[in-house]
PDB file of C-alpha atoms in Angstrom:
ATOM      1  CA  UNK A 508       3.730   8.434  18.111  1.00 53.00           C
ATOM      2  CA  UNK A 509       5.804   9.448  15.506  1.00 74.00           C
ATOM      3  CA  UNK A 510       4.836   8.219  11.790  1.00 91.00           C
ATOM      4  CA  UNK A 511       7.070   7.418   9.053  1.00 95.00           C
ATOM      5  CA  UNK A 512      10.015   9.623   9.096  1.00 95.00           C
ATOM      6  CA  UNK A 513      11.788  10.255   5.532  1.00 96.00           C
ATOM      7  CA  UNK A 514      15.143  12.646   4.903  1.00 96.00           C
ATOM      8  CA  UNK A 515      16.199  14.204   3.283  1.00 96.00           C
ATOM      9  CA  UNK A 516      12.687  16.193   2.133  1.00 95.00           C
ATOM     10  CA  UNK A 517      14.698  17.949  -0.556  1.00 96.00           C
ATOM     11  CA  UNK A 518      17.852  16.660  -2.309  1.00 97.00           C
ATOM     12  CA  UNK A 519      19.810  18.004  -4.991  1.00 98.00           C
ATOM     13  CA  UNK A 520      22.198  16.442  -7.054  1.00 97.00           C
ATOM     14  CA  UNK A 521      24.197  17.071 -10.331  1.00 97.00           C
ATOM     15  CA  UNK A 522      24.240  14.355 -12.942  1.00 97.00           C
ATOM     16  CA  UNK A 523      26.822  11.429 -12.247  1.00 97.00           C
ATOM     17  CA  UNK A 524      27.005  12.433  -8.425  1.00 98.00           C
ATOM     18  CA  UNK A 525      24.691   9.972  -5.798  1.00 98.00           C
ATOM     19  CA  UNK A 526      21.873   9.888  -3.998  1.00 98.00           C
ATOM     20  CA  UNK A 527      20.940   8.422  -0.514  1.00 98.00           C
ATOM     21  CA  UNK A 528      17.251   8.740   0.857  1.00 98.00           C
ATOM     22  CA  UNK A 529      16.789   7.307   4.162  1.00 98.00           C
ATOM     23  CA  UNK A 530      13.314   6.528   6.088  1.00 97.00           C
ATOM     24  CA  UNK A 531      12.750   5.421   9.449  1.00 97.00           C
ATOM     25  CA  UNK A 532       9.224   2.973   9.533  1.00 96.00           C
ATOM     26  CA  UNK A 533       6.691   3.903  12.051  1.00 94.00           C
ATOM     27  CA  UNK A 534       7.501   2.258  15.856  1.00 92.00           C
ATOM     28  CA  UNK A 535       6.805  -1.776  15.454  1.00 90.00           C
ATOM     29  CA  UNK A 536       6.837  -1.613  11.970  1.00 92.00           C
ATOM     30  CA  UNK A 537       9.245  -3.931  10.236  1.00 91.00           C
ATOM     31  CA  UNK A 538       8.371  -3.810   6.646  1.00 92.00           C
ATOM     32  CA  UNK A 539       9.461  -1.162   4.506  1.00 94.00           C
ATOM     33  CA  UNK A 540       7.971  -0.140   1.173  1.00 94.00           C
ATOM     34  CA  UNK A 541       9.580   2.445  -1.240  1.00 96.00           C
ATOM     35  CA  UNK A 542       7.579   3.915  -4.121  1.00 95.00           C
ATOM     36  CA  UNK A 543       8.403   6.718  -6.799  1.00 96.00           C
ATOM     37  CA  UNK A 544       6.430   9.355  -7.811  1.00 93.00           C
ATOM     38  CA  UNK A 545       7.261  11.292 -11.268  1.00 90.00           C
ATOM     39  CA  UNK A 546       5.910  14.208 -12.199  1.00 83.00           C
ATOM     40  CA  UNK A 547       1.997  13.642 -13.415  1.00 80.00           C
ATOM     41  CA  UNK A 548       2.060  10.227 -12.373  1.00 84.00           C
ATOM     42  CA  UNK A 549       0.945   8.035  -9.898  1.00 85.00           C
ATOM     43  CA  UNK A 550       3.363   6.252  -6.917  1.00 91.00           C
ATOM     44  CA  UNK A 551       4.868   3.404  -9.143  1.00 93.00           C
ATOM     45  CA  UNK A 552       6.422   0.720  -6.658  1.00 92.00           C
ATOM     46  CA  UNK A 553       9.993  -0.211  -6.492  1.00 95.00           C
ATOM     47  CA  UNK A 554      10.929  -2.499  -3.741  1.00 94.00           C
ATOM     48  CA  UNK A 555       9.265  -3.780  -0.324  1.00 93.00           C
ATOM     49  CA  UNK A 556      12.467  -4.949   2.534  1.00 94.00           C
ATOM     50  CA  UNK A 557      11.933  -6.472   5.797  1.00 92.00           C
ATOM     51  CA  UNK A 558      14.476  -6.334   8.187  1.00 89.00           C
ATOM     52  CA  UNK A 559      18.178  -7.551   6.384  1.00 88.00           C
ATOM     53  CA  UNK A 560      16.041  -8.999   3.936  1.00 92.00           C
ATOM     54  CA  UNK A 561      14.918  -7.726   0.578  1.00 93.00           C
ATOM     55  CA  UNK A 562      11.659  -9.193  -0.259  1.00 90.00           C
ATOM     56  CA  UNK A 563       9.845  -7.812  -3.854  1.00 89.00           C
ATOM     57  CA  UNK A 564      12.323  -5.755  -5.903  1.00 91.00           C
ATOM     58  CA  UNK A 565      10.513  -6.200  -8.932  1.00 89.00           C
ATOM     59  CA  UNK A 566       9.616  -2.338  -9.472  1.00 91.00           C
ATOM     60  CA  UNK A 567      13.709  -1.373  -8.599  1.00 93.00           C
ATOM     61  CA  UNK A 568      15.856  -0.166 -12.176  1.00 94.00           C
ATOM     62  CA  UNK A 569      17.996  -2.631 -13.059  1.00 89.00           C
ATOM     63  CA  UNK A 570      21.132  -0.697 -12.521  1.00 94.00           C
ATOM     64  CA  UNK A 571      22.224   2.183 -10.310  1.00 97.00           C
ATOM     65  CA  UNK A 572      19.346   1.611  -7.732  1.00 97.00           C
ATOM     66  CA  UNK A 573      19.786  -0.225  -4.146  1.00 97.00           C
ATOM     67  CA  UNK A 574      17.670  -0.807  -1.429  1.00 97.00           C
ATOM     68  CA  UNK A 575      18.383  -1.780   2.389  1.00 96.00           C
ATOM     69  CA  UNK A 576      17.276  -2.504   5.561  1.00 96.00           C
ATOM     70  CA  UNK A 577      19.453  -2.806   8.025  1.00 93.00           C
ATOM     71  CA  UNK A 578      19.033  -4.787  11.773  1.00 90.00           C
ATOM     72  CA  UNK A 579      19.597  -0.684  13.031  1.00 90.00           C
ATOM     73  CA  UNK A 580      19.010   2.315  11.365  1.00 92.00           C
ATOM     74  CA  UNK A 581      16.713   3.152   8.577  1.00 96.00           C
ATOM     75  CA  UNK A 582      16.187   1.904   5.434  1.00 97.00           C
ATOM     76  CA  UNK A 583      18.472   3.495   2.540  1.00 98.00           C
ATOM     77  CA  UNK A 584      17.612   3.918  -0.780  1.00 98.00           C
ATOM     78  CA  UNK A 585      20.662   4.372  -2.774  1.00 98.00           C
ATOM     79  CA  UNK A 586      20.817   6.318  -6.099  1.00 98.00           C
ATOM     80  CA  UNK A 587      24.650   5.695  -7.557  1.00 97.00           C
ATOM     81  CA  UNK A 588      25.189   8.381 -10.893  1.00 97.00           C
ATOM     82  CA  UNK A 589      22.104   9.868 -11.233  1.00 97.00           C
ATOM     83  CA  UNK A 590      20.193  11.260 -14.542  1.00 97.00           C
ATOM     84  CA  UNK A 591      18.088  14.176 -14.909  1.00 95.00           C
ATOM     85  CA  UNK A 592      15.497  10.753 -15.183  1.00 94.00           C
ATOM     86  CA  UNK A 593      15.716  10.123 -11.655  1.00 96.00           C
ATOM     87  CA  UNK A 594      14.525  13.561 -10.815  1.00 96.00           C
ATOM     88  CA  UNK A 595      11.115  12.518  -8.346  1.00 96.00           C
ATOM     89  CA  UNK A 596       9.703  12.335  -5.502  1.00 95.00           C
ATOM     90  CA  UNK A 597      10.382   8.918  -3.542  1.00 97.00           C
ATOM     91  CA  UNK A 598       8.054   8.024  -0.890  1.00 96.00           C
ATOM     92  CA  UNK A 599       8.694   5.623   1.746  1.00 96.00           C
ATOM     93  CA  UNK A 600       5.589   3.574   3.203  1.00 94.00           C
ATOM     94  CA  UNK A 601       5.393   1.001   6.416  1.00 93.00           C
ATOM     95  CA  UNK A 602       3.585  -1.764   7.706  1.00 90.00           C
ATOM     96  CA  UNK A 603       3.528  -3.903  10.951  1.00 89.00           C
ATOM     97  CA  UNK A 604       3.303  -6.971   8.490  1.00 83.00           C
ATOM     98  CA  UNK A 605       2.660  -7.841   5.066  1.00 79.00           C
ATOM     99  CA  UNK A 606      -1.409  -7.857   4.163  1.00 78.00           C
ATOM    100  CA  UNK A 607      -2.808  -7.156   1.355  1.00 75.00           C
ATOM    101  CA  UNK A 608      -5.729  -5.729   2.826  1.00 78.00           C
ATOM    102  CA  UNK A 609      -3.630  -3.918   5.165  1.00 78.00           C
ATOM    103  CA  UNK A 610      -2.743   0.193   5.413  1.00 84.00           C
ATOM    104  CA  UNK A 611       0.307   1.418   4.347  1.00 88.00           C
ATOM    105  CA  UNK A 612       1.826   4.493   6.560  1.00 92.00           C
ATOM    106  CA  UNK A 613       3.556   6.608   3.999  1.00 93.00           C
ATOM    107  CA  UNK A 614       6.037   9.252   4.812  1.00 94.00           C
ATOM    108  CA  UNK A 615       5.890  12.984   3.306  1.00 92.00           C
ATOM    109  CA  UNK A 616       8.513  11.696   0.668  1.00 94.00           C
ATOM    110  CA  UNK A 617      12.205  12.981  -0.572  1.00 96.00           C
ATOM    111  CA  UNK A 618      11.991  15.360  -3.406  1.00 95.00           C
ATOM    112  CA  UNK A 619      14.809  14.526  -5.524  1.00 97.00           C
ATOM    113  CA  UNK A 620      16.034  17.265  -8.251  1.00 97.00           C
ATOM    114  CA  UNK A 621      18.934  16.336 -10.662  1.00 97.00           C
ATOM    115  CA  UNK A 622      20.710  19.470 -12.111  1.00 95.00           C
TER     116      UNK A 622
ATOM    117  CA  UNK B 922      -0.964  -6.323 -17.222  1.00 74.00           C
ATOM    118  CA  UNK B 923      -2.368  -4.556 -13.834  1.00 83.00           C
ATOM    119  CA  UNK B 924      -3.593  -1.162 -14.604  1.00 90.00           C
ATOM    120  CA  UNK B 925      -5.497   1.431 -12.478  1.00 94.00           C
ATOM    121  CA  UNK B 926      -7.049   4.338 -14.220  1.00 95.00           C
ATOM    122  CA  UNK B 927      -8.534   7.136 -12.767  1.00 97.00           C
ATOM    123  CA  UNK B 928     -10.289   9.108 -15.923  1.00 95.00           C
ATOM    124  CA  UNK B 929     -10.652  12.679 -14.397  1.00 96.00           C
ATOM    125  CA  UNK B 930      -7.001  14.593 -13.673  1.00 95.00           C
ATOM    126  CA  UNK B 931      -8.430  17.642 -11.822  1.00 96.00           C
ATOM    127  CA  UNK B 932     -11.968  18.429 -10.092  1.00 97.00           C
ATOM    128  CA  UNK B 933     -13.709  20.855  -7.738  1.00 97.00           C
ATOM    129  CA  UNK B 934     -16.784  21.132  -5.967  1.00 97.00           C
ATOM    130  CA  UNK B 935     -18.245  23.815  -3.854  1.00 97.00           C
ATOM    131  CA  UNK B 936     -17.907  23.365   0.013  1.00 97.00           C
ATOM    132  CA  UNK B 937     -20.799  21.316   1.182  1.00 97.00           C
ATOM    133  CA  UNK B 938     -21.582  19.574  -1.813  1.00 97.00           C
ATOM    134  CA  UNK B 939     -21.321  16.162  -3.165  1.00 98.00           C
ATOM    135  CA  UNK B 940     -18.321  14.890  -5.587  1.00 98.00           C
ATOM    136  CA  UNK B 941     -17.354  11.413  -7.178  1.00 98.00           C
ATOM    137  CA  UNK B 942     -14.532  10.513  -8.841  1.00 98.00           C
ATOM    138  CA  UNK B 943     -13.928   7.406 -10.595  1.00 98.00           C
ATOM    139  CA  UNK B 944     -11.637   4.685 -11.051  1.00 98.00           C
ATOM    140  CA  UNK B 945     -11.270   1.841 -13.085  1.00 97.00           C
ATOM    141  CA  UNK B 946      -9.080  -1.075 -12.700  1.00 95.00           C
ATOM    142  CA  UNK B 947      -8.151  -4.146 -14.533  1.00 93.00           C
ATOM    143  CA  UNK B 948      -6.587  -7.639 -13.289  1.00 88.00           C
ATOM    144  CA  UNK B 949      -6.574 -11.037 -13.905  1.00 86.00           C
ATOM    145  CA  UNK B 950      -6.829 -12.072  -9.822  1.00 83.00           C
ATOM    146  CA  UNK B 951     -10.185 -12.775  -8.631  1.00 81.00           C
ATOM    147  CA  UNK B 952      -8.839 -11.994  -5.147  1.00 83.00           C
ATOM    148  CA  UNK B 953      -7.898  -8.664  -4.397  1.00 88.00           C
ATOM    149  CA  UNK B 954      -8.198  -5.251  -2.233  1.00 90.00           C
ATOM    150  CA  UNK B 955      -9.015  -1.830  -3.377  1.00 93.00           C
ATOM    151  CA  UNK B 956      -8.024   1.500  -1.977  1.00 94.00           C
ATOM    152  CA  UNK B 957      -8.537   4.828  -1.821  1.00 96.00           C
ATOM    153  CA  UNK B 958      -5.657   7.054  -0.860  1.00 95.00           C
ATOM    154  CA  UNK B 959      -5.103  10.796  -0.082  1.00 95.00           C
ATOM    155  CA  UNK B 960      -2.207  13.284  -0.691  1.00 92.00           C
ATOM    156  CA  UNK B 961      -3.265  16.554   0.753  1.00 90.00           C
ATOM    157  CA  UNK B 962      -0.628  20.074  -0.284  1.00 85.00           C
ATOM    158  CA  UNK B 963       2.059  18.232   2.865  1.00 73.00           C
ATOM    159  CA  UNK B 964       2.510  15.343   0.801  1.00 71.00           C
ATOM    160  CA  UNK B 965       1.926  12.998   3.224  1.00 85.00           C
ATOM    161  CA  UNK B 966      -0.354  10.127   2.290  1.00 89.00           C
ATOM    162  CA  UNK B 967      -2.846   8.891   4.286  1.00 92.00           C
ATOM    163  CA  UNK B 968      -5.861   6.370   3.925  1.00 93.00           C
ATOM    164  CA  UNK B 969      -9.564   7.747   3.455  1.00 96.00           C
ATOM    165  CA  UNK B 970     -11.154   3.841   2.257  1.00 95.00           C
ATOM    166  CA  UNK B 971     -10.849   0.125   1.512  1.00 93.00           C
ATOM    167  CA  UNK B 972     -12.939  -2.416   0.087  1.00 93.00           C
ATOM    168  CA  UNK B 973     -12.042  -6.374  -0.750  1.00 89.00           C
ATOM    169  CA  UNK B 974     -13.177  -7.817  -3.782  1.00 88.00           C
ATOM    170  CA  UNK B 975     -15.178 -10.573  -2.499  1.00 88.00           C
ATOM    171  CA  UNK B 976     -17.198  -8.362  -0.261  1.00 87.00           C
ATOM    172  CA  UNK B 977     -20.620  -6.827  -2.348  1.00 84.00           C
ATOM    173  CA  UNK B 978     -21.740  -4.199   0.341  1.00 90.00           C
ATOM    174  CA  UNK B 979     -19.963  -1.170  -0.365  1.00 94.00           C
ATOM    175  CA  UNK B 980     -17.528   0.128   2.451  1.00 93.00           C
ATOM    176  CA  UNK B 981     -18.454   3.655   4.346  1.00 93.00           C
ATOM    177  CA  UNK B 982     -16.273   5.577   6.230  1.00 93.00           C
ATOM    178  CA  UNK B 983     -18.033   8.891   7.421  1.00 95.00           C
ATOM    179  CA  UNK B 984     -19.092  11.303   4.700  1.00 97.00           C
ATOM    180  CA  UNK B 985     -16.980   8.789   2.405  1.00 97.00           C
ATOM    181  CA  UNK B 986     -18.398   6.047   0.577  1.00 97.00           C
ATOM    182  CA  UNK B 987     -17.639   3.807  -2.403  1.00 97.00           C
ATOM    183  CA  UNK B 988     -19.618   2.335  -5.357  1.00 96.00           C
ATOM    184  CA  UNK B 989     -17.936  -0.849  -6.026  1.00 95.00           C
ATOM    185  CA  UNK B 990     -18.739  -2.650  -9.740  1.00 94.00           C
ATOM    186  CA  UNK B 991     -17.261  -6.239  -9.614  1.00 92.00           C
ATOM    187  CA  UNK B 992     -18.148  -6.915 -13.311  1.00 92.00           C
ATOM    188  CA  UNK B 993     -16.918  -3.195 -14.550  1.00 94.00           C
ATOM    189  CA  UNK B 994     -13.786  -3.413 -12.367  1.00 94.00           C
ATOM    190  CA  UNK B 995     -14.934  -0.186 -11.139  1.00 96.00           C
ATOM    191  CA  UNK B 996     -14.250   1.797  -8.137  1.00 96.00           C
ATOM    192  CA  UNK B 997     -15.900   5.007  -7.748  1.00 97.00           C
ATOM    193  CA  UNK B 998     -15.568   7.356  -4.344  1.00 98.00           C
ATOM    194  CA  UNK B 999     -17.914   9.672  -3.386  1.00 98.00           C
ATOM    195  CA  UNK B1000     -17.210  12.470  -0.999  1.00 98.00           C
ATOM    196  CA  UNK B1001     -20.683  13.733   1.318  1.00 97.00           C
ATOM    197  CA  UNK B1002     -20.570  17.315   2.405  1.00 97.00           C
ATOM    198  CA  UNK B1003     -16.989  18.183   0.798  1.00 97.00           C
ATOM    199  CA  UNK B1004     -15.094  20.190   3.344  1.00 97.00           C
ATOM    200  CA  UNK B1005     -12.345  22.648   2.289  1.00 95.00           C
ATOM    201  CA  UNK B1006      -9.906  19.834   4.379  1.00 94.00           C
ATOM    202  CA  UNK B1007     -10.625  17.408   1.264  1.00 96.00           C
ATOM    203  CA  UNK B1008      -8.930  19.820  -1.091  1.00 96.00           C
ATOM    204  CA  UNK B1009      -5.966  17.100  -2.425  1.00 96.00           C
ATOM    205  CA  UNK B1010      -4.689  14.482  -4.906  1.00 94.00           C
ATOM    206  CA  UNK B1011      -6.751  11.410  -4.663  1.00 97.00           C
ATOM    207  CA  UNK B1012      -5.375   8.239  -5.653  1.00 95.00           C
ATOM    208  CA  UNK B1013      -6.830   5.130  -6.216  1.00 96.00           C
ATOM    209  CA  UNK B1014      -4.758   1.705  -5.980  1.00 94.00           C
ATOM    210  CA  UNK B1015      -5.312  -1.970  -5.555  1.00 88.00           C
ATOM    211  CA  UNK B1016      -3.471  -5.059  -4.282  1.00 87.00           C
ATOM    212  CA  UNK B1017      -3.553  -8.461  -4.713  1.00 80.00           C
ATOM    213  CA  UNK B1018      -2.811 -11.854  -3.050  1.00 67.00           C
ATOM    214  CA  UNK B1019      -1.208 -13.230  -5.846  1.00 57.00           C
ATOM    215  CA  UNK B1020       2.708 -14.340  -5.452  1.00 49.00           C
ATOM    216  CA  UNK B1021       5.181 -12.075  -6.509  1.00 49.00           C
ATOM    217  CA  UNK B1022       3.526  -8.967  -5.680  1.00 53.00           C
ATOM    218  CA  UNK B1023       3.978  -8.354  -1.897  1.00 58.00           C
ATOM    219  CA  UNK B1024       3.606  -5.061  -1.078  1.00 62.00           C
ATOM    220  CA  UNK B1025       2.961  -3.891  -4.589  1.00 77.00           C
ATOM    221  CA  UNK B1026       0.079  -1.488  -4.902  1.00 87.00           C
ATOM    222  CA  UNK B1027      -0.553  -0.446  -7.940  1.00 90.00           C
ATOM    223  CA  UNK B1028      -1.805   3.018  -8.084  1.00 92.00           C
ATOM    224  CA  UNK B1029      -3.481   5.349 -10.957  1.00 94.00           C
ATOM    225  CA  UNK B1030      -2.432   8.469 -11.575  1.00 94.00           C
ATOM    226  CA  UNK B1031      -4.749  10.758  -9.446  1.00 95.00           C
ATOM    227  CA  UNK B1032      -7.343  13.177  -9.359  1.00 96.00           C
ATOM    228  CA  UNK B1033      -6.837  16.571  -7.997  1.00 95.00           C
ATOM    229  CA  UNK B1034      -9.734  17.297  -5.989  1.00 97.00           C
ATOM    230  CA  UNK B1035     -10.322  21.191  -5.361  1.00 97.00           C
ATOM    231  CA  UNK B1036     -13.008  21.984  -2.604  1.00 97.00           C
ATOM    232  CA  UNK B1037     -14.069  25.616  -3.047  1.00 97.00           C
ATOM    233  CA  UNK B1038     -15.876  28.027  -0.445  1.00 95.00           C
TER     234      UNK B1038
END
């Protein structure tokens, strides 16, 4: 039973190019969580999708970040002209459904480098 | 503002022995879930404990246990028996039921937990 799936594990970039980290959920999962990790810190939430629907974005940047979900296929996080800022590690978590109480299943995470 | 804080960045205990590491938390909710996650070297993070709010016995899991302080908003796990397997970031986070915050766990920064022969 394969658990969540994230690629790429290592992405580099140079400034002003873009980004896309994809992450398939664990089998019968349909929520999707995306957190970011910076250096020192703890995971700092940035969105939580359903299928085709984005649910809590609250933790996403304002600009140049996008989430989705799509009815097939993974979920994409997308990363248009990225900053050395954005330079993390982005970890992708699932759930059957949404409880608060509930586990997440968390991938191994995209390491993302900005030269 | 919801804030977890976890008060010791790096710790290590001989093999066998007995470790704690502490968290504290602050929220408004009176309803809400606390967690204990770990990140061992592969990255991948998995759960080691969970305890809800409204519940006063402490949650177990194995050689892992919790000391939960309602009043302190504190969350303290203890590791039994440390095994060289539980060398790895520990993070502690907590969720509530409170609207807006779906899937939003809010997580401290960690403790890096080394477990030495």
């Amino acid at each position: 039973n394969a658990g969540v799936m994230q690629n790429p594990r290592h992405l580099v970039r140079r400034r002003g190019q873009e980004a896309r980290l994809r992450c398939s959920p664990m089998k019968g999962h349909s929520h999707v969580y995306w957190y970011r990790q910076l250096p020192e810190e703890g995971l700092k939430f940035m969105v939580y999708l359903q299928k085709e629907n984005i649910i809590d974005e609250s933790g996403m940047p304002k600009e140049r970040f996008s989430a989705e979900f799509p009815k097939e296929g993974p979920s994409i996080l997308r990363i248009q002209q990225v900053v050395r800022g954005d330079s993390a590690a982005y970890f992708c978590a699932s759930s059957p459904r949404w409880d608060p109480r509930g586990e997440l299943f968390f991938g191994e995470g995209s390491r993302l480098t900005v030269l | 503002a919801q804030t977890v804080t976890q008060s010791q960045p790096e710790m290590s205990v001989q093999e066998a022995e007995t470790v704690t590491l502490s968290c504290t938390y602050d929220t408004s909710e009176s309803n809400y879930y606390l967690f204990w996650y770990k990140q061992p070297p592969s990255r991948q993070m998995i759960l080691v404990i969970r305890q809800e709010a409204y519940k006063q016995q402490n949650a177990t899991e194995n050689r892992f246990s919790v000391n939960f302080q309602k009043a302190a908003k504190s969350f303290s796990l203890k590791i039994s028996d440390s095994q060289l397997g539980d060398t790895a970031m520990y993070f502690c986070a907590f969720s509530t039921q409170g609207g807006g915050s779906q899937g939003n766990l809010i997580f401290g920064k960690g403790t890096k937990l080394s477990v030495k022969p």
